[in-house]
XYZ file of C-alpha atoms in Angstrom:
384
model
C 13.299 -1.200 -59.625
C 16.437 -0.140 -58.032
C 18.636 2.847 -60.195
C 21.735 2.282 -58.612
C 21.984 -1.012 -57.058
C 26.042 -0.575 -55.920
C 25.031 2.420 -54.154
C 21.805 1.168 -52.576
C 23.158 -1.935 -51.135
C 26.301 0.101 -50.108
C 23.671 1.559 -47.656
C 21.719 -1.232 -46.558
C 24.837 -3.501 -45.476
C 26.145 -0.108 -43.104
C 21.703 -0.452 -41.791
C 22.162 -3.827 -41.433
C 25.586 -3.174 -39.355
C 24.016 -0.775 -37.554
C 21.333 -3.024 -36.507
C 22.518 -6.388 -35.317
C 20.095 -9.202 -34.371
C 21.038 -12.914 -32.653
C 20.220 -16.261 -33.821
C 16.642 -16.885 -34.736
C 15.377 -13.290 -33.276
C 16.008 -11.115 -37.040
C 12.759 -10.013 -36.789
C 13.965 -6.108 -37.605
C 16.082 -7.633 -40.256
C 13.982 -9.777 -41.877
C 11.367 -6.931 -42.549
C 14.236 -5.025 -43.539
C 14.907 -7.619 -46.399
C 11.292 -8.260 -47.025
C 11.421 -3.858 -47.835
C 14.214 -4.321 -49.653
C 12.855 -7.223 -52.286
C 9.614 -5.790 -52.787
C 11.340 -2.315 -53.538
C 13.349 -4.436 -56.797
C 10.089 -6.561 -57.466
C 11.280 -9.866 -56.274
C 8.754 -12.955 -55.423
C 8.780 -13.350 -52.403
C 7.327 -16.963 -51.086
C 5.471 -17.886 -48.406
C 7.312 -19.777 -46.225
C 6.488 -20.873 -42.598
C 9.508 -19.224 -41.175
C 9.403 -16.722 -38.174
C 12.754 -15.002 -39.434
C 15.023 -15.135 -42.643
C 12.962 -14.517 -46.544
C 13.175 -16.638 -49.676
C 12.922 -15.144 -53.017
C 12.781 -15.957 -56.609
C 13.733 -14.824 -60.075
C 12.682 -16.439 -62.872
C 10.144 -19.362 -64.914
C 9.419 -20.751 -61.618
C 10.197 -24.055 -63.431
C 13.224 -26.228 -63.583
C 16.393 -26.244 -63.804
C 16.672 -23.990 -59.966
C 19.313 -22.803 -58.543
C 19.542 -21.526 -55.084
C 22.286 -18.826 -53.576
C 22.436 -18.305 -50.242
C 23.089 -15.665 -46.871
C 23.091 -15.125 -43.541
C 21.177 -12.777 -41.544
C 22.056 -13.338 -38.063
C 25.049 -11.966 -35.662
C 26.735 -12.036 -32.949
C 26.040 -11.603 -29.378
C 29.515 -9.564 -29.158
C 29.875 -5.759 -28.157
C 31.551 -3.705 -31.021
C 34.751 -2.480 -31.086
C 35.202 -1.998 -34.820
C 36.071 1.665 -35.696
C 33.670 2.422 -38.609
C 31.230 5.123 -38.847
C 28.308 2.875 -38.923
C 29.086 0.902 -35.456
C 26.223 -1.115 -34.004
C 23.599 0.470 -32.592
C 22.853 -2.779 -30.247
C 25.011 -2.783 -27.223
C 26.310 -6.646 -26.413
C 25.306 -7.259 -30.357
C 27.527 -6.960 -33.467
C 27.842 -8.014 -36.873
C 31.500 -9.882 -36.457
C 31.444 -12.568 -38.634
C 30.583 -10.590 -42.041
C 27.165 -11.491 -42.026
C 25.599 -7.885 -43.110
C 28.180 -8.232 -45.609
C 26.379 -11.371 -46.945
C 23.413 -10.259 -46.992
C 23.914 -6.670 -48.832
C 25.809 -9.153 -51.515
C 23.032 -11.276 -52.153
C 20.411 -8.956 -52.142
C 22.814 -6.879 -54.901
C 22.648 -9.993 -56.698
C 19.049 -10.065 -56.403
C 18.209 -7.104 -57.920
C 20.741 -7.778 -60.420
C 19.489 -11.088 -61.238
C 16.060 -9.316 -61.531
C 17.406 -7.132 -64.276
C 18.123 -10.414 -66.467
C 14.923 -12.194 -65.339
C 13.969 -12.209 -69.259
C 17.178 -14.753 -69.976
C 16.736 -16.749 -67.178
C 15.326 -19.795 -68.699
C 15.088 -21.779 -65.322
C 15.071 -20.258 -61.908
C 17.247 -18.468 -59.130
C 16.003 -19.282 -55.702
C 17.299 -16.590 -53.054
C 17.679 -17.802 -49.595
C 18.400 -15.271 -46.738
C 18.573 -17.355 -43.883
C 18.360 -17.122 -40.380
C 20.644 -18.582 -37.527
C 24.188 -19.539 -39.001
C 25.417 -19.003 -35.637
C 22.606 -20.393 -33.880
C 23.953 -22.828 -35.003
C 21.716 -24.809 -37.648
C 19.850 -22.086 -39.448
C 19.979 -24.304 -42.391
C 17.732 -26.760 -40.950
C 14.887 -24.665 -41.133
C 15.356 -23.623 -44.112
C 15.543 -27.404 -45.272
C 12.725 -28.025 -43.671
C 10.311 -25.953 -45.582
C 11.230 -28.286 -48.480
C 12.531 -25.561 -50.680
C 15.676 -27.199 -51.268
C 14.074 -30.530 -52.356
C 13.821 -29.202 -56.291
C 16.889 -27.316 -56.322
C 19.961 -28.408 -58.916
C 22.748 -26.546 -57.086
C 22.992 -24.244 -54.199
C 25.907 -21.625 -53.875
C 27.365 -19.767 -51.048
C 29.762 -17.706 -49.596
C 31.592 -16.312 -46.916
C 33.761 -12.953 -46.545
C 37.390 -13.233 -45.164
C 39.798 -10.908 -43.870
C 42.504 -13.181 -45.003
C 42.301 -11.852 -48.345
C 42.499 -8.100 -50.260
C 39.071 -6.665 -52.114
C 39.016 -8.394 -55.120
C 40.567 -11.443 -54.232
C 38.529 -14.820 -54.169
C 39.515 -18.431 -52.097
C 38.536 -21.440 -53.809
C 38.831 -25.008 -52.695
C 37.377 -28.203 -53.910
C 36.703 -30.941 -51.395
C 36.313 -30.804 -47.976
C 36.800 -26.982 -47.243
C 34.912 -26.609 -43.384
C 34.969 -29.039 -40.362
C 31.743 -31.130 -38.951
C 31.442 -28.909 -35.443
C 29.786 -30.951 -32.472
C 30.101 -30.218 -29.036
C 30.300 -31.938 -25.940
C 28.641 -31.528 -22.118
C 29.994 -34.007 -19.849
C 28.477 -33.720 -15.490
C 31.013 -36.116 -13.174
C 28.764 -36.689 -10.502
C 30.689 -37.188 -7.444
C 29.979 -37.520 -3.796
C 30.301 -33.867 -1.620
C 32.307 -33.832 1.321
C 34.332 -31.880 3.881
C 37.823 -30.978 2.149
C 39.577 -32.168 5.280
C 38.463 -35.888 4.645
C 38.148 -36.870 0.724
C 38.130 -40.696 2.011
C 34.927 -40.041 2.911
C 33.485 -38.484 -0.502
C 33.827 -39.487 -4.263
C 35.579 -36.211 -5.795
C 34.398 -35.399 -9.345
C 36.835 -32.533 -9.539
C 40.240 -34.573 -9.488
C 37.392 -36.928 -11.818
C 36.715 -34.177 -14.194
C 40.735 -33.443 -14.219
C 41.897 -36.884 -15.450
C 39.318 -36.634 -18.134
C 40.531 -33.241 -19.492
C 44.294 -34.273 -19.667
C 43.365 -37.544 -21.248
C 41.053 -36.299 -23.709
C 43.836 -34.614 -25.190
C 45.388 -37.744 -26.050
C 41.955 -38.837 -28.704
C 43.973 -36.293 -31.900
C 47.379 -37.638 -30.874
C 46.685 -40.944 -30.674
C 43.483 -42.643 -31.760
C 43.171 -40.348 -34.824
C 45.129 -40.390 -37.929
C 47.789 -38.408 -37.947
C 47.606 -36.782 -41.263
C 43.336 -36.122 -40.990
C 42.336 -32.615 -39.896
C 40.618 -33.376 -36.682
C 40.642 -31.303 -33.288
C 39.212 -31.718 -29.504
C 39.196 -28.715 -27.365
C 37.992 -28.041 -23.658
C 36.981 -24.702 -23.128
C 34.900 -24.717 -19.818
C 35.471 -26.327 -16.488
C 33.260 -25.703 -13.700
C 33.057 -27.156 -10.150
C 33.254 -26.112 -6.732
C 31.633 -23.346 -4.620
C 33.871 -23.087 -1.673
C 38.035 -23.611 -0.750
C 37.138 -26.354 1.949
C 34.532 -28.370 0.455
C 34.711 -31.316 -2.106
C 31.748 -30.814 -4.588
C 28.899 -33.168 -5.776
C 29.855 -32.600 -9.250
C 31.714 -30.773 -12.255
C 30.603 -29.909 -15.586
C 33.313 -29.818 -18.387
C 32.328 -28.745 -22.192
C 33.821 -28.537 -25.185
C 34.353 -28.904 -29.421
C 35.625 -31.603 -31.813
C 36.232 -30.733 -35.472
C 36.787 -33.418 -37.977
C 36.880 -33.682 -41.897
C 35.001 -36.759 -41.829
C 32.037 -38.711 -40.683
C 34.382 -41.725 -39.914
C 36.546 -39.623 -38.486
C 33.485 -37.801 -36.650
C 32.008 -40.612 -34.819
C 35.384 -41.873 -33.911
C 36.475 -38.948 -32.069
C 32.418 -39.116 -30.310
C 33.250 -42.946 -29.290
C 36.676 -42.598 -28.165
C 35.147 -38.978 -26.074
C 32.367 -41.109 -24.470
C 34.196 -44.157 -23.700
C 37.137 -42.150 -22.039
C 34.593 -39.746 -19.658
C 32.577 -42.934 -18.800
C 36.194 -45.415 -17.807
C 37.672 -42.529 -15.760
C 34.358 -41.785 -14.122
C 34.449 -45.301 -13.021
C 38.325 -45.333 -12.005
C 37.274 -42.534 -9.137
C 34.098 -44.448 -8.665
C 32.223 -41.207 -10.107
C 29.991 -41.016 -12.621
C 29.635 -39.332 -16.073
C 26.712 -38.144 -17.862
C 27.533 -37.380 -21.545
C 25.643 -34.928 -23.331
C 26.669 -34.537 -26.881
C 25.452 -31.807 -29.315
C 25.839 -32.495 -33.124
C 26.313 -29.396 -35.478
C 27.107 -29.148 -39.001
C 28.830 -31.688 -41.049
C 31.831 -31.197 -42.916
C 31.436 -28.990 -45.656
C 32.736 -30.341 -48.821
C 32.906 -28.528 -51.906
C 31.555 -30.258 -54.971
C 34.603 -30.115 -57.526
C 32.024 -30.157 -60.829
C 31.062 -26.858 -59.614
C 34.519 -25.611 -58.538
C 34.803 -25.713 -62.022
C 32.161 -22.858 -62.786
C 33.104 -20.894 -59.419
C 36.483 -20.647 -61.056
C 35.614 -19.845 -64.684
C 33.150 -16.785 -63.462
C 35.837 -15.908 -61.102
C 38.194 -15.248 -63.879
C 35.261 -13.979 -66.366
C 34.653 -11.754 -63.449
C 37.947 -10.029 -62.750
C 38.996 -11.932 -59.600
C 42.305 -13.122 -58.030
C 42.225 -16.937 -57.658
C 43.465 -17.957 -54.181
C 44.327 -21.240 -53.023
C 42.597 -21.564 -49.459
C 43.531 -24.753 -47.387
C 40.582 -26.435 -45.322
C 39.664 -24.560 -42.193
C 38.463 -26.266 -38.734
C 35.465 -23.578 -38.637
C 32.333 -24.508 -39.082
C 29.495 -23.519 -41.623
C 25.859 -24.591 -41.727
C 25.776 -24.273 -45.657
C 26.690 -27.597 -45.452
C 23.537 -29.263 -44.128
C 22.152 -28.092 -47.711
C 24.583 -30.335 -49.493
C 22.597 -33.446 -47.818
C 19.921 -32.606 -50.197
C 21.508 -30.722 -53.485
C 25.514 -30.485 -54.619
C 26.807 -27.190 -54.746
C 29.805 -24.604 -54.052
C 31.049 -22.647 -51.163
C 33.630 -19.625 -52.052
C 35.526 -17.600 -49.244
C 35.299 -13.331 -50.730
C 37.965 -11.298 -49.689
C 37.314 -8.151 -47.904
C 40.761 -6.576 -46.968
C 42.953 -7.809 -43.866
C 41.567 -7.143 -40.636
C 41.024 -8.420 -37.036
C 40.005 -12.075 -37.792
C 36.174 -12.991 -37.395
C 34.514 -13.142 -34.527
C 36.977 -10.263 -32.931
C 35.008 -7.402 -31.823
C 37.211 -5.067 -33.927
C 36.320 -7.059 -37.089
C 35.455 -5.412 -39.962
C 34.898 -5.547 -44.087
C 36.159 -3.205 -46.930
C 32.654 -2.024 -48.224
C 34.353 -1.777 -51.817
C 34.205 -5.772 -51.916
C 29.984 -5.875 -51.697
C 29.315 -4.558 -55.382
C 31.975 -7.405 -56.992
C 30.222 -9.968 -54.485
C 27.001 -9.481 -55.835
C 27.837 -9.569 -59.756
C 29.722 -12.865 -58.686
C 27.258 -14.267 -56.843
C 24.715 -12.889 -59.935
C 26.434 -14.348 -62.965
C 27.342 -17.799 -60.784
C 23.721 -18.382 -60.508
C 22.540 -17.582 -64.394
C 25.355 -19.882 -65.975
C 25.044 -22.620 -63.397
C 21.045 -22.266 -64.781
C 22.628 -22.665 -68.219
C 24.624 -25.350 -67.264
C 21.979 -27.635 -65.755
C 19.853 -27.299 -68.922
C 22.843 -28.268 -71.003
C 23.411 -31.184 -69.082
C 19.977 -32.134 -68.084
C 18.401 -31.149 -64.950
C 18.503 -33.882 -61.722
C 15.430 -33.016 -60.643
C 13.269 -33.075 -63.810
């Protein structure tokens, strides 16, 4: 067993910092974690997953409860200054995710400590590829979310002080899908465009009326966004290209409102392609769905909150994304935003966590699993 578990994970989340791994390539981290549980006795299963470890703590029987992490960073090269800086040029832990992890396993081992008055289960995920994006998925698809009750998560933020805690029922994180559109043209000496198709001017009518999908086929009081972030065509100042490639991101709070913004996207790249006789070929890569909160747990999040000593924040619904919610397809559950003192925001390269927040994180995260366990058998479990 672990003596001092505040200290111990105090250490692991600056070894974890200090050793950053992308999407889906944790390999060093995940036998890292695997260390880690065995050293506090944990049951590990045996799951056919090339990176990320679940856990368990408990009957083994029903009610279960899963919490989960993330493992994975960023491929982003550190400017933070802390002691502990990444030791991975090009790689860093921006988005908190070491943070997460040294939480959860403190919860762990605390959870371990109580394993005698769990009268149920606590199934610990530390998953890989948040950022891949879709870590979830693999996770799902191991099955080991099929008998689960409830599944909790949670996410640091630098909006927030230590010992402050953002909760908000409903829908709390955008759907995030992305889009690849190719106007294929006709290439042709700049000094005669009569004689070409040109997918540039093409690809320019499409960006500027794209913008128009929010403003005016949406409604204006739902959260939705369209961005373009990359435009690429042309190799030379006197010649017309073949083609252009433009990507970019929608966010929405909704599925209608998802596959509205996808139609009008596709219909709109497709009409102006034909206007300039071009042609477009859509490519369109679905992420996450919107992550909404289950208010019957919001309930519990808030009542250990305040049983354990935090500040109750109002947050209002971000246009981020979070793969946490792919697990409420299968199980309800609860997503809570930790506070780790005001920084650079995440995904900065200076971005960085107050370690004093980990210890609090993991009795949350600890004492949210054991009475949602006690809850379920009050009420009856789902999955029984």
């Amino acid at each position: 067993m672990i003596q001092d578990i505040q200290q111990y994970i105090h250490d692991e989340f600056q070894w974890f910092h200090r050793h950053p791994e992308l999407s889906f390539r944790e390999v060093e981290t995940t036998e890292r974690i695997r260390q880690d549980l065995q050293k506090g006795g944990l049951r590990i299963l045996n799951l056919p997953l090339e990176t990320g470890v679940v856990a368990e703590v408990g009957t083994g029987e029903q009610p279960i409860v899963a919490i989960r992490c993330d493992i994975d960073a960023l491929p982003i090269n550190e400017e933070a200054d802390v002691p502990y800086r990444s030791e991975h040029p090009g790689c860093m832990h921006a988005c908190g995710h070491d943070f997460h992890t040294a939480s959860v396993l403190g919860a762990a081992y605390l959870l371990k400590e109580r394993e005698a008055e769990i009268q149920g289960t606590v199934r610990i995920i530390f998953q890989p590829g948040e950022e891949g994006p879709s870590g979830a998925l693999k996770i799902v698809e191991t099955g080991i979310i099929d008998d689960v009750d409830a599944i909790f998560g949670m996410h640091c933020t630098p909006l927030l002080d230590v010992g402050q805690m953002g909760i908000l029922d409903g829908p709390a994180m955008a759907a995030v899908d992305a889009f690849r559109i190719t106007f294929h043209g006709k290439g042709v000496h700049a000094a005669h465009p009569d004689k070409g198709i040109d997918p540039i001017v093409t690809a320019a009518v499409f960006v500027g009326a794209v913008q128009t999908v929010v403003s005016r086929n949406m409604d204006p009081f739902a959260a939705t966004l369209v961005s373009v972030t990359h435009i690429e065509g042309g190799y030379n100042w006197n010649v017309i290209p073949d083609e252009t490639f433009v990507e970019g991101t929608t966010r929405s709070m909704s599925k209608e409102g998802r596959q509205a913004i996808r139609n009008r996207i596709e219909t709109l790249a497709a009409s102006t392609a034909a206007a300039y006789e071009a042609r477009a070929e859509v490519q369109w890569i679905p992420g996450p769905p919107a992550l909404i909160n289950d208010a019957h747990w919001g309930i519990l999040a808030r009542k250990v909150a305040e049983k354990q000593g935090f500040d109750k924040q109002p947050m209002a619904p971000s246009l981020g994304g979070e793969d946490f919610a792919f697990y409420y397809d299968k199980v309800p559950g609860y997503f809570v935003f930790i506070g780790t003192g005001h920084s650079y925001p995440n995904h900065n390269a200076k971005f960085k966590v107050n370690p004093a927040a980990l210890y609090p994180a993991s009795q949350y995260m600890a004492e949210l699993a054991c009475q949602a366990v006690v809850q379920i058998r009050q009420e009856g479990s789902s999955k029984e």
